[in-house]
Short mmCIF file of C-alpha atoms and ligand atoms in Angstrom, two decimals:
data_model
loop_
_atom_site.label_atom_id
_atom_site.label_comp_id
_atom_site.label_asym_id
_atom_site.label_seq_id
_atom_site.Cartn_x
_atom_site.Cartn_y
_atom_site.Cartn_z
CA UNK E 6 -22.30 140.68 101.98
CA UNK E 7 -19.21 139.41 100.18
CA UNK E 8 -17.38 142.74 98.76
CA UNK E 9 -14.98 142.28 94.84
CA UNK E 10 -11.11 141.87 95.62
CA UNK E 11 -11.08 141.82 91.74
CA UNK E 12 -8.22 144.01 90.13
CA UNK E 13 -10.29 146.19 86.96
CA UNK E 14 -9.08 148.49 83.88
CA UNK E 15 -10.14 152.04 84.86
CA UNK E 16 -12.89 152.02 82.33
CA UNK E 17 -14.57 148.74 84.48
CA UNK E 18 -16.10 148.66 87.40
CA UNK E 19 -15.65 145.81 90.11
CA UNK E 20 -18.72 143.98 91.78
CA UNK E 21 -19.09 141.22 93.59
CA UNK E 22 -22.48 138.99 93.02
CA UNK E 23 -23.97 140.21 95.72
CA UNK E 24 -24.11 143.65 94.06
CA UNK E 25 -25.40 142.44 90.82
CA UNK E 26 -28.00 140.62 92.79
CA UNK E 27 -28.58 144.05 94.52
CA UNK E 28 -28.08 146.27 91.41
CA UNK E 29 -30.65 143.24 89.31
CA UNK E 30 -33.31 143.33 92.10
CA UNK E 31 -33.35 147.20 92.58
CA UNK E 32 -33.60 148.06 88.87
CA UNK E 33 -36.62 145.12 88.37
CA UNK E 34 -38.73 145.99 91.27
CA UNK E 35 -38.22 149.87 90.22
CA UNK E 36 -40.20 148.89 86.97
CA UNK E 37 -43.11 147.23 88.77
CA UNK E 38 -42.15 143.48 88.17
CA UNK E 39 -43.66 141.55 91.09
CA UNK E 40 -41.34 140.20 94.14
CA UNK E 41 -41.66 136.34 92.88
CA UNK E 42 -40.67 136.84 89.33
CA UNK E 43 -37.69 140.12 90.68
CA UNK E 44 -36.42 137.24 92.89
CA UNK E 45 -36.47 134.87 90.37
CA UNK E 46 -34.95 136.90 87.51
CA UNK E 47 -32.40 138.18 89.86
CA UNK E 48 -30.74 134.77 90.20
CA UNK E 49 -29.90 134.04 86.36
CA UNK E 50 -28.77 137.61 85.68
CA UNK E 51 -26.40 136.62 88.79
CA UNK E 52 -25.92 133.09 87.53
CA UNK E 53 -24.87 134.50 83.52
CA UNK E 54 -22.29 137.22 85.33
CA UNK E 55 -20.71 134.66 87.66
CA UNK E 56 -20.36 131.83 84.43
CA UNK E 57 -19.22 135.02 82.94
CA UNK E 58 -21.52 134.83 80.16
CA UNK E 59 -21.76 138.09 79.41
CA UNK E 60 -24.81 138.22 77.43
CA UNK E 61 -27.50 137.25 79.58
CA UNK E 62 -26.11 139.02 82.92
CA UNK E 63 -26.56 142.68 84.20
CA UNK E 64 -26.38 143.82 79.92
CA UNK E 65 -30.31 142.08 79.64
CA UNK E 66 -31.52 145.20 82.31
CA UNK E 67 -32.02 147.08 79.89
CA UNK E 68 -34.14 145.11 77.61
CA UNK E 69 -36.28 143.78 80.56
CA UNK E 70 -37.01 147.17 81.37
CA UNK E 71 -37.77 147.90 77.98
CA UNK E 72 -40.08 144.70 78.16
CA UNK E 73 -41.82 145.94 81.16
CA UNK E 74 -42.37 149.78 80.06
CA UNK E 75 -43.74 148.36 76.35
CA UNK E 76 -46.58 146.13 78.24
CA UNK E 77 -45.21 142.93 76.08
CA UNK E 78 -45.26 141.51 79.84
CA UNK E 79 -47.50 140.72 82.59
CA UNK E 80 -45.53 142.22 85.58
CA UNK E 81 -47.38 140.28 88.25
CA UNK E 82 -48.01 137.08 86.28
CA UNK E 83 -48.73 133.95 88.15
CA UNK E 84 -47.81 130.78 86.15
CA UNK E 85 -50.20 127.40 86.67
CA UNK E 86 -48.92 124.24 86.63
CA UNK E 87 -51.90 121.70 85.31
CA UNK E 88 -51.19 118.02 84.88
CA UNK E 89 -53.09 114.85 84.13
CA UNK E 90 -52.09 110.81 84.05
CA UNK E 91 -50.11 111.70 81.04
CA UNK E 92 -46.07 112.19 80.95
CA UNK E 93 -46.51 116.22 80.29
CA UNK E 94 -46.68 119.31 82.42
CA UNK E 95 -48.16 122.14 81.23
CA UNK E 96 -47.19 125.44 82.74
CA UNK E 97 -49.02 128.25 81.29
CA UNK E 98 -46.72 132.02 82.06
CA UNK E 99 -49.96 134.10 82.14
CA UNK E 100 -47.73 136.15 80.13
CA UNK E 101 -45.02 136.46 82.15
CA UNK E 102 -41.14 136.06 82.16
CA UNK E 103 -40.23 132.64 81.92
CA UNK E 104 -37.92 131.65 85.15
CA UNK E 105 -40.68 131.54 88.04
CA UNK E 106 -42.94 129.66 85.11
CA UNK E 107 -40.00 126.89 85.35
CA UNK E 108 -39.39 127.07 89.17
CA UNK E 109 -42.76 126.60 89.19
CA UNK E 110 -42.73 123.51 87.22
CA UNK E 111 -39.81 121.85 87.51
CA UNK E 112 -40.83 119.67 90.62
CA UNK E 113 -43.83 117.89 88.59
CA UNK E 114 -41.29 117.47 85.70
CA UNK E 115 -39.15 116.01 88.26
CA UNK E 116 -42.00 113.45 89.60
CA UNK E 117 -43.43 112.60 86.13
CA UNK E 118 -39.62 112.00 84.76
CA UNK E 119 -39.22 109.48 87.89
CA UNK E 120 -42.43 108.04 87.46
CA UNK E 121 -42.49 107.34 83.46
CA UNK E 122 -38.76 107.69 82.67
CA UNK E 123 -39.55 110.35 80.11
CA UNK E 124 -42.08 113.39 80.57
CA UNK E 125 -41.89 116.67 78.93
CA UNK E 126 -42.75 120.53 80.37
CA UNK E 127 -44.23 122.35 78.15
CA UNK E 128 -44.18 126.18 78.73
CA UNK E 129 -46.77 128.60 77.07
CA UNK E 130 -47.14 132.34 76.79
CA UNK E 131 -43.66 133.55 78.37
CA UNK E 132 -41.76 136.28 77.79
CA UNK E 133 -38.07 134.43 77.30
CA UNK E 134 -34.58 136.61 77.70
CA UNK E 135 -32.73 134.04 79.69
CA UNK E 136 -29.67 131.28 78.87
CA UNK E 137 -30.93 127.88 78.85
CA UNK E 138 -28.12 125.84 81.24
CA UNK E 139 -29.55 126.92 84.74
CA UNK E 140 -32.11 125.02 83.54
CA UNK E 141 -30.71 122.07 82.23
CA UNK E 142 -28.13 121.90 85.35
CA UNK E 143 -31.22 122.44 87.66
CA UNK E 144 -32.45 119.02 86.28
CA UNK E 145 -29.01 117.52 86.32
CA UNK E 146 -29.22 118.53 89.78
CA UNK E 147 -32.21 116.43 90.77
CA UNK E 148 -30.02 113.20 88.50
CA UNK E 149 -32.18 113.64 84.91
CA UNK E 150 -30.65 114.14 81.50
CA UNK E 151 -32.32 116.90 79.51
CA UNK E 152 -33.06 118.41 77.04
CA UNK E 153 -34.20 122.03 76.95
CA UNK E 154 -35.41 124.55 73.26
CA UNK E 155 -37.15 127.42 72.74
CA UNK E 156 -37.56 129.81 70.08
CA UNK E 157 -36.70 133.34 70.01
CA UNK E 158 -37.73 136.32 67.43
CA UNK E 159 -37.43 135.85 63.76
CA UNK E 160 -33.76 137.07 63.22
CA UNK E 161 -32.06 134.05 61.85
CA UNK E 162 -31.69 133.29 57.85
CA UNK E 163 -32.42 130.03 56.72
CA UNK E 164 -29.10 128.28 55.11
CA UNK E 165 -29.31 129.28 51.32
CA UNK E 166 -31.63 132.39 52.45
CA UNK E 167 -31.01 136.17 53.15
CA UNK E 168 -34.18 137.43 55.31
CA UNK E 169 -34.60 136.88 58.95
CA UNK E 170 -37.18 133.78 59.56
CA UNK E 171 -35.46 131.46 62.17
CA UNK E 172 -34.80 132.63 65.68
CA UNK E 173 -31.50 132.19 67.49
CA UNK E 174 -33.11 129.03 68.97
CA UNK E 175 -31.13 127.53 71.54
CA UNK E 176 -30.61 123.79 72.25
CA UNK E 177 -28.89 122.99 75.86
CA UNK E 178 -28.44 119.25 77.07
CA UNK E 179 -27.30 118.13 80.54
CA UNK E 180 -26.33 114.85 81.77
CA UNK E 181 -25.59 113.98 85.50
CA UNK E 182 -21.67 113.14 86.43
CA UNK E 183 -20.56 111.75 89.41
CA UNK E 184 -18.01 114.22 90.27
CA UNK E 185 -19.18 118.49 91.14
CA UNK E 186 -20.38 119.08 87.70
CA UNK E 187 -22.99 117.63 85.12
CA UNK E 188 -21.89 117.74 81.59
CA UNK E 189 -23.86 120.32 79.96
CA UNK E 190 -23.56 122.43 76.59
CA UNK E 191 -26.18 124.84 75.71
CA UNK E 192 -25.76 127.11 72.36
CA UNK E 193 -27.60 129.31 70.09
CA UNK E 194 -28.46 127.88 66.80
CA UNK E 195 -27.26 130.54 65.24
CA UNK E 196 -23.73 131.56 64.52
CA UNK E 197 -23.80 133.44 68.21
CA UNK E 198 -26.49 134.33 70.21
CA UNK E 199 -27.98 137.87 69.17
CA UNK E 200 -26.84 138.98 72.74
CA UNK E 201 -23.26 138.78 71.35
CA UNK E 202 -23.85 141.15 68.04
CA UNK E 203 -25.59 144.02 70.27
CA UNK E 204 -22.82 143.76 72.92
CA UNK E 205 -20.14 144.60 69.53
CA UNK E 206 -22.48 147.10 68.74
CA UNK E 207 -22.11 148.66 72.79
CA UNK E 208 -18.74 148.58 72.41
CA UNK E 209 -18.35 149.63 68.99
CA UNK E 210 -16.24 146.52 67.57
CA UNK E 211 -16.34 145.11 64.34
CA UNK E 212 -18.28 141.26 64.35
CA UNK E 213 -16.36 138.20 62.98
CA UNK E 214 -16.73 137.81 59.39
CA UNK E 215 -19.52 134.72 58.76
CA UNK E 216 -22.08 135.51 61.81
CA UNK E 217 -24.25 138.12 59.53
CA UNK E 218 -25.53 139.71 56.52
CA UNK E 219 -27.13 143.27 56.46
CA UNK E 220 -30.72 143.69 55.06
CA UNK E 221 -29.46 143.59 51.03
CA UNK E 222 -28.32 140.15 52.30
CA UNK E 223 -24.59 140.66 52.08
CA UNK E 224 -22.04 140.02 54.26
CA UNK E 225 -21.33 142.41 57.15
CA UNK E 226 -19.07 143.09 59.51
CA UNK E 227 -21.19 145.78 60.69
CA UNK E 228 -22.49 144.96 64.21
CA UNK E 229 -25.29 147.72 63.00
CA UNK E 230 -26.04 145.86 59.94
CA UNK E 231 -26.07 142.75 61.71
CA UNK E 232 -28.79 143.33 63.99
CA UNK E 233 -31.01 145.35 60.74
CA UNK E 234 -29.84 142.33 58.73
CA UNK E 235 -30.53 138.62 59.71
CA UNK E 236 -27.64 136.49 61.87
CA UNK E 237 -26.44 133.52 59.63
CA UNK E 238 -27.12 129.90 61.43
CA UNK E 239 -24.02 128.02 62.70
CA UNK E 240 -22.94 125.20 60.74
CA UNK E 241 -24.81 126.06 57.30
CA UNK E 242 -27.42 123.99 56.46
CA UNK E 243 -27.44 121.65 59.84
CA UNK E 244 -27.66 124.30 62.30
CA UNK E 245 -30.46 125.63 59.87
CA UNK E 246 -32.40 122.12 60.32
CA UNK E 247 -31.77 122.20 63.64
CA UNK E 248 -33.69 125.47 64.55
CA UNK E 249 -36.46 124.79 62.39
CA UNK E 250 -36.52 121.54 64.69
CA UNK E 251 -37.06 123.81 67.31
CA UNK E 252 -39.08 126.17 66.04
CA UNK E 253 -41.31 123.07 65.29
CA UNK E 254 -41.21 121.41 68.81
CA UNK E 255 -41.34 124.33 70.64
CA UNK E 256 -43.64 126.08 68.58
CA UNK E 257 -46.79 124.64 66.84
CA UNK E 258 -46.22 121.11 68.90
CA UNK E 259 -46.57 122.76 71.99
CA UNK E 260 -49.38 125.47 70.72
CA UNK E 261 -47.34 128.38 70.72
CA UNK E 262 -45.59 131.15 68.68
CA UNK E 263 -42.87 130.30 65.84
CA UNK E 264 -39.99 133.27 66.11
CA UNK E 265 -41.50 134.87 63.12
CA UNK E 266 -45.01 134.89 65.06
CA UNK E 267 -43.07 136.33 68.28
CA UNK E 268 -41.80 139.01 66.03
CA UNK E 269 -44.89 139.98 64.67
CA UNK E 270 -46.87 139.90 68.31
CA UNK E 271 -43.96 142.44 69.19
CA UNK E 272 -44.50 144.81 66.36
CA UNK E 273 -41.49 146.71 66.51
CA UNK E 274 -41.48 147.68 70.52
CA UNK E 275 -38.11 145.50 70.97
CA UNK E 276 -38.92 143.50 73.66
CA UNK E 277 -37.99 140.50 74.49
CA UNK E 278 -39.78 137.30 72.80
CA UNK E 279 -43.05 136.25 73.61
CA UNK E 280 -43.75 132.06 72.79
CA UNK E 281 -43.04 129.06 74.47
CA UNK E 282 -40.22 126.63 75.43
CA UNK E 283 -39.92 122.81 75.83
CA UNK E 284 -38.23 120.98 78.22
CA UNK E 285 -37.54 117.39 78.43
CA UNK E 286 -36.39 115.39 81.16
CA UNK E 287 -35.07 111.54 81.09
CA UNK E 288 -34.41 109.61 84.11
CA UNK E 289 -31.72 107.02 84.13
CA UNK E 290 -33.24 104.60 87.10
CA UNK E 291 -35.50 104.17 85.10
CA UNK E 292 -34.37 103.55 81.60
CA UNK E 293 -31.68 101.37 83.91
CA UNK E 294 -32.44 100.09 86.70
CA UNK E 295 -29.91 98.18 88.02
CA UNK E 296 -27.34 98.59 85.64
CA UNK E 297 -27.27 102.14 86.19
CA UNK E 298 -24.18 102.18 87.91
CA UNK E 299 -22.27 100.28 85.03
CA UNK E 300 -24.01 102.69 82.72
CA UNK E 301 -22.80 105.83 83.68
CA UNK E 302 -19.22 104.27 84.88
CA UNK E 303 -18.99 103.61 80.97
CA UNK E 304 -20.21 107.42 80.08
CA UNK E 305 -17.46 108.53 82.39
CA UNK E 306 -14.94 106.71 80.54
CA UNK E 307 -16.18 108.35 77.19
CA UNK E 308 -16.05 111.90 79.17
CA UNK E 309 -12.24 110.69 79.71
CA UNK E 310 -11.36 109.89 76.39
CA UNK E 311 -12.53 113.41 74.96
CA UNK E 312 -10.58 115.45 77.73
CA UNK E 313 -7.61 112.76 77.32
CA UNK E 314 -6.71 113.90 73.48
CA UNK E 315 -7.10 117.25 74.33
CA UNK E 316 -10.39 118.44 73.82
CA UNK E 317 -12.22 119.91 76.70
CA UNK E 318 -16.04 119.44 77.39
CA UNK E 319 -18.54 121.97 76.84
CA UNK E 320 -19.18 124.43 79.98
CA UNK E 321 -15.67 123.87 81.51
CA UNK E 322 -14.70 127.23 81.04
CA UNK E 323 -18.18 128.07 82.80
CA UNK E 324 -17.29 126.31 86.18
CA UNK E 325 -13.75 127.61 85.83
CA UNK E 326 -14.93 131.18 85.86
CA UNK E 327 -17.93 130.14 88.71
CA UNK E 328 -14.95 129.13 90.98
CA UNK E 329 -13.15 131.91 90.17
CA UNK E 330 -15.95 134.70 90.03
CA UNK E 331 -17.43 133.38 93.76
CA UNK E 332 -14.29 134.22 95.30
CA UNK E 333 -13.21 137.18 93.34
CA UNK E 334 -16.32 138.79 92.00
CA UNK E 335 -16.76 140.55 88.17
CA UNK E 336 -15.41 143.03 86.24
CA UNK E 337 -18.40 144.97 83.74
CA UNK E 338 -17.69 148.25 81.75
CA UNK E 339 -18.26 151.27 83.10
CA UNK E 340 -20.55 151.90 80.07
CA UNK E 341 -22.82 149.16 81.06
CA UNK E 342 -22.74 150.42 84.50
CA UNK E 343 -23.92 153.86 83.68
CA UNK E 344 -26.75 152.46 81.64
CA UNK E 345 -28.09 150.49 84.57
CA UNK E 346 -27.49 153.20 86.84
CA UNK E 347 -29.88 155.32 84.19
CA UNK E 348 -32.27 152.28 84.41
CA UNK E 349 -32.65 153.30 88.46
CA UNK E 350 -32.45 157.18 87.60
P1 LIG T 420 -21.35 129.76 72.33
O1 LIG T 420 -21.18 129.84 70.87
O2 LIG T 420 -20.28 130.29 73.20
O3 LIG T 420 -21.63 128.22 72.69
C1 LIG T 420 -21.93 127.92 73.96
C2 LIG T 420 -21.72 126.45 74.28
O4 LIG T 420 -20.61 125.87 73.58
C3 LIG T 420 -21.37 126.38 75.75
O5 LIG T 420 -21.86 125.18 76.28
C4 LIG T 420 -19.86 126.46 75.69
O6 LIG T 420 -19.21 126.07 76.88
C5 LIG T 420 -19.57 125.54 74.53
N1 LIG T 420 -18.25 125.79 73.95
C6 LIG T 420 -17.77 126.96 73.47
N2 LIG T 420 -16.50 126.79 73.02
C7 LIG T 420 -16.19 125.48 73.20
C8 LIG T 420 -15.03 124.70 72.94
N3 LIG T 420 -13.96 125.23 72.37
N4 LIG T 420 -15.06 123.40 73.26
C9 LIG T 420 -16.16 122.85 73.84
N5 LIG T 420 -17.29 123.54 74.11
C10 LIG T 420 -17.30 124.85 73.80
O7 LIG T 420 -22.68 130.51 72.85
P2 LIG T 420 -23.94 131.04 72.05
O8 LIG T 420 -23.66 132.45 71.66
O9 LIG T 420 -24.34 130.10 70.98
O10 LIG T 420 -25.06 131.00 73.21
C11 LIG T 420 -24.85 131.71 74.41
C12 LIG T 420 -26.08 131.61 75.29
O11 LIG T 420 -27.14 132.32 74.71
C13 LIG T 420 -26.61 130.21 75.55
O12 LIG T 420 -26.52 129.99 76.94
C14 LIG T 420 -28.06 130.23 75.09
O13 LIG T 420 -28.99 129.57 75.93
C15 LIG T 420 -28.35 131.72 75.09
N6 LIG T 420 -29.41 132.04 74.12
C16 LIG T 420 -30.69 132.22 74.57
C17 LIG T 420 -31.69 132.49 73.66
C18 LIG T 420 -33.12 132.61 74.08
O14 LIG T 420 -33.97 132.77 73.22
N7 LIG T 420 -33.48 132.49 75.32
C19 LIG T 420 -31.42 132.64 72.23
C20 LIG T 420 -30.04 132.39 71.88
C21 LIG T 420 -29.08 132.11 72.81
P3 LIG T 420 -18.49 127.24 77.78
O15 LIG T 420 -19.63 128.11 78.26
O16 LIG T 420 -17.79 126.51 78.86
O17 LIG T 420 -17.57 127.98 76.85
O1 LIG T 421 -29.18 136.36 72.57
O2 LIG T 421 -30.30 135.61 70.82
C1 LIG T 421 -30.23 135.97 72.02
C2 LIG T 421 -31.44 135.91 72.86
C3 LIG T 421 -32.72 135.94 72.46
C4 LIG T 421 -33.50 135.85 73.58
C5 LIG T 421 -32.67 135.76 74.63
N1 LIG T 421 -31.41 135.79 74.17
#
């Protein structure tokens, strides 16, 4: 096991990602969730601390636990994959968390993409905490561009409303590079994900001014507020069309729960979302065939001319901090330590 030679404040604790595997799969199987979907879980939780993306690593514990002990989840659920001649794969959670439900499916979504040049996974009836990248790179990973959405619960305003209807909703893409790294961005459609708000509200810090209003519908700055309030949607009015996009495609199109019909299936036991999530996978052999290799020649010279002037590419700081993290290990607070060492107690 690889021990952290990372330098911390005194009020952080070092770990390297073996522990947070450790500390992840100790804390899960503690609560009853079954081996396939501990193992499973364990390896984004691991995957968010080494990206350093704080919130969805070790900080989501505590709300899977929460999950788990409010029966919003099937603890042993085993997702089924069914197919037919068409370019879709179904996967249907059986109610539980979504990661195994996309192990699970990925490899038909694979063959199908290969085989039509476009096919879709559609998930149904998971319970969804996690970023959306590992995904999207997973597919990168086996040469497909994607596309990957889900809803979340209803705590999102509309643009030009005040109450919470939208979820946070995120959108990733990923397109396969030549070089160690796909290009990849993945975001919440709203201002930040809600992740972000309740880890102010851990550390008691004020939010940015233009992520939230509080339930009158006024501004706030009040990380409190925020999460009693509704988040604002990045972007005004296009991030707003954006997640209703999604709430459309990966809600009603796929036969599943909008964010407000998540948040009403959860009636008020704050667990994590319960709908589904679509993911859609493009194969450029296909769309290309021979001139594939011209193709994405020309899409590295676009990649070029963005990082030339300047600008860097979504998800760079991500593989910085993977380079850095495998070597070095995290840092997390000692707060955040004590609350998942109260989540083994
Ligand atoms: P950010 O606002 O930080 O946006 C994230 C994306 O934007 C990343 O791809 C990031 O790359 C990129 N980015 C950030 N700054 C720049 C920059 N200056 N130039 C270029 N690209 C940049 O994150 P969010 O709070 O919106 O979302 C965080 C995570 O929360 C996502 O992974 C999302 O999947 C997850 N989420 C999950 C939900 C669910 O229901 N399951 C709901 C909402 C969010 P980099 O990482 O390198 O900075
Ligand atoms: O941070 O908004 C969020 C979120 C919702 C579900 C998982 N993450």
């Amino acid at each position: 096991m690889m021990a952290s030679t990372r330098s911390v404040e005194p009020d952080e604790k070092a770990l390297s990602l073996d522990d947070v595997e450790e500390l992840s799969k100790r804390v899960l199987s503690r609560h009853g969730l079954s081996s396939d979907h501990v193992t499973a879980i364990s390896k984004l939780i691991v995957a968010a601390e080494r990206d350093e993306c704080a919130s969805h690593g070790v900080y989501r514990l505590a709300g899977l636990v929460r999950t788990i002990i409010s029966g919003k989840v099937n603890r042993g659920a085993c997702p089924a994959v069914s197919t037919d001649e068409t370019a879709i794969v179904r996967v249907d959670a059986d109610g539980g968390f979504s990661p195994l439900a996309f192990n699970i499916g990925r490899p038909e979504l694979v063959t199908k993409a290969r085989r039509h040049g476009i096919a879709a996974m559609i998930i149904n009836r998971c319970v969804h905490f996690t970023a959306l990248w590992p995904e999207v790179e997973a597919l990168a990973a086996d040469g497909l561009v994607s596309l990957a959405m889900t809803p979340s619960h209803s705590w999102v305003a509309p643009a030009g409303g005040k109450k919470a209807l939208l979820g946070t909703n995120p959108f990733a893409f990923a397109w396969p590079r030549t070089g160690d790294h796909p290009y990849v961005f993945d975001f919440a459609t709203s201002v930040v994900a809600r992740g972000e708000v309740e880890l102010h509200r851990q550390r008691n810090l004020p939010i940015p001014a233009g992520w939230a209003v509080d339930p009158r519908g006024e501004p706030t700055r009040d990380a409190t507020l925020a999460l009693a309030g509704a988040l604002l949607t990045f972007g005004g009015y296009k991030g707003s069309a954006l997640s209703t996009m999604i709430e459309l495609l990966a809600g009603p199109l796929i036969g599943d729960f909008t964010s407000a019909e998540s948040k009403a299936f959860d009636s008020g036991a704050e667990a994590a979302p319960l709908h589904g999530e679509l993911v859609i996978a493009l194969c450029p052999d296909v769309f290309l065939g021979d001139s594939k290799s011209d193709y994405m020649k020309r899409a590295e010279a676009f990649f070029d001319l963005i990082e030339t002037q300047g600008a860097r590419l979504p998800s760079q700081r991500r593989f910085e901090a993977r380079e850095r993290t495998s070597r070095s290990g995290i840092a997390i607070s000692r707060v955040q330590y004590e609350i998942i060492a109260g989540l083994l107690a």
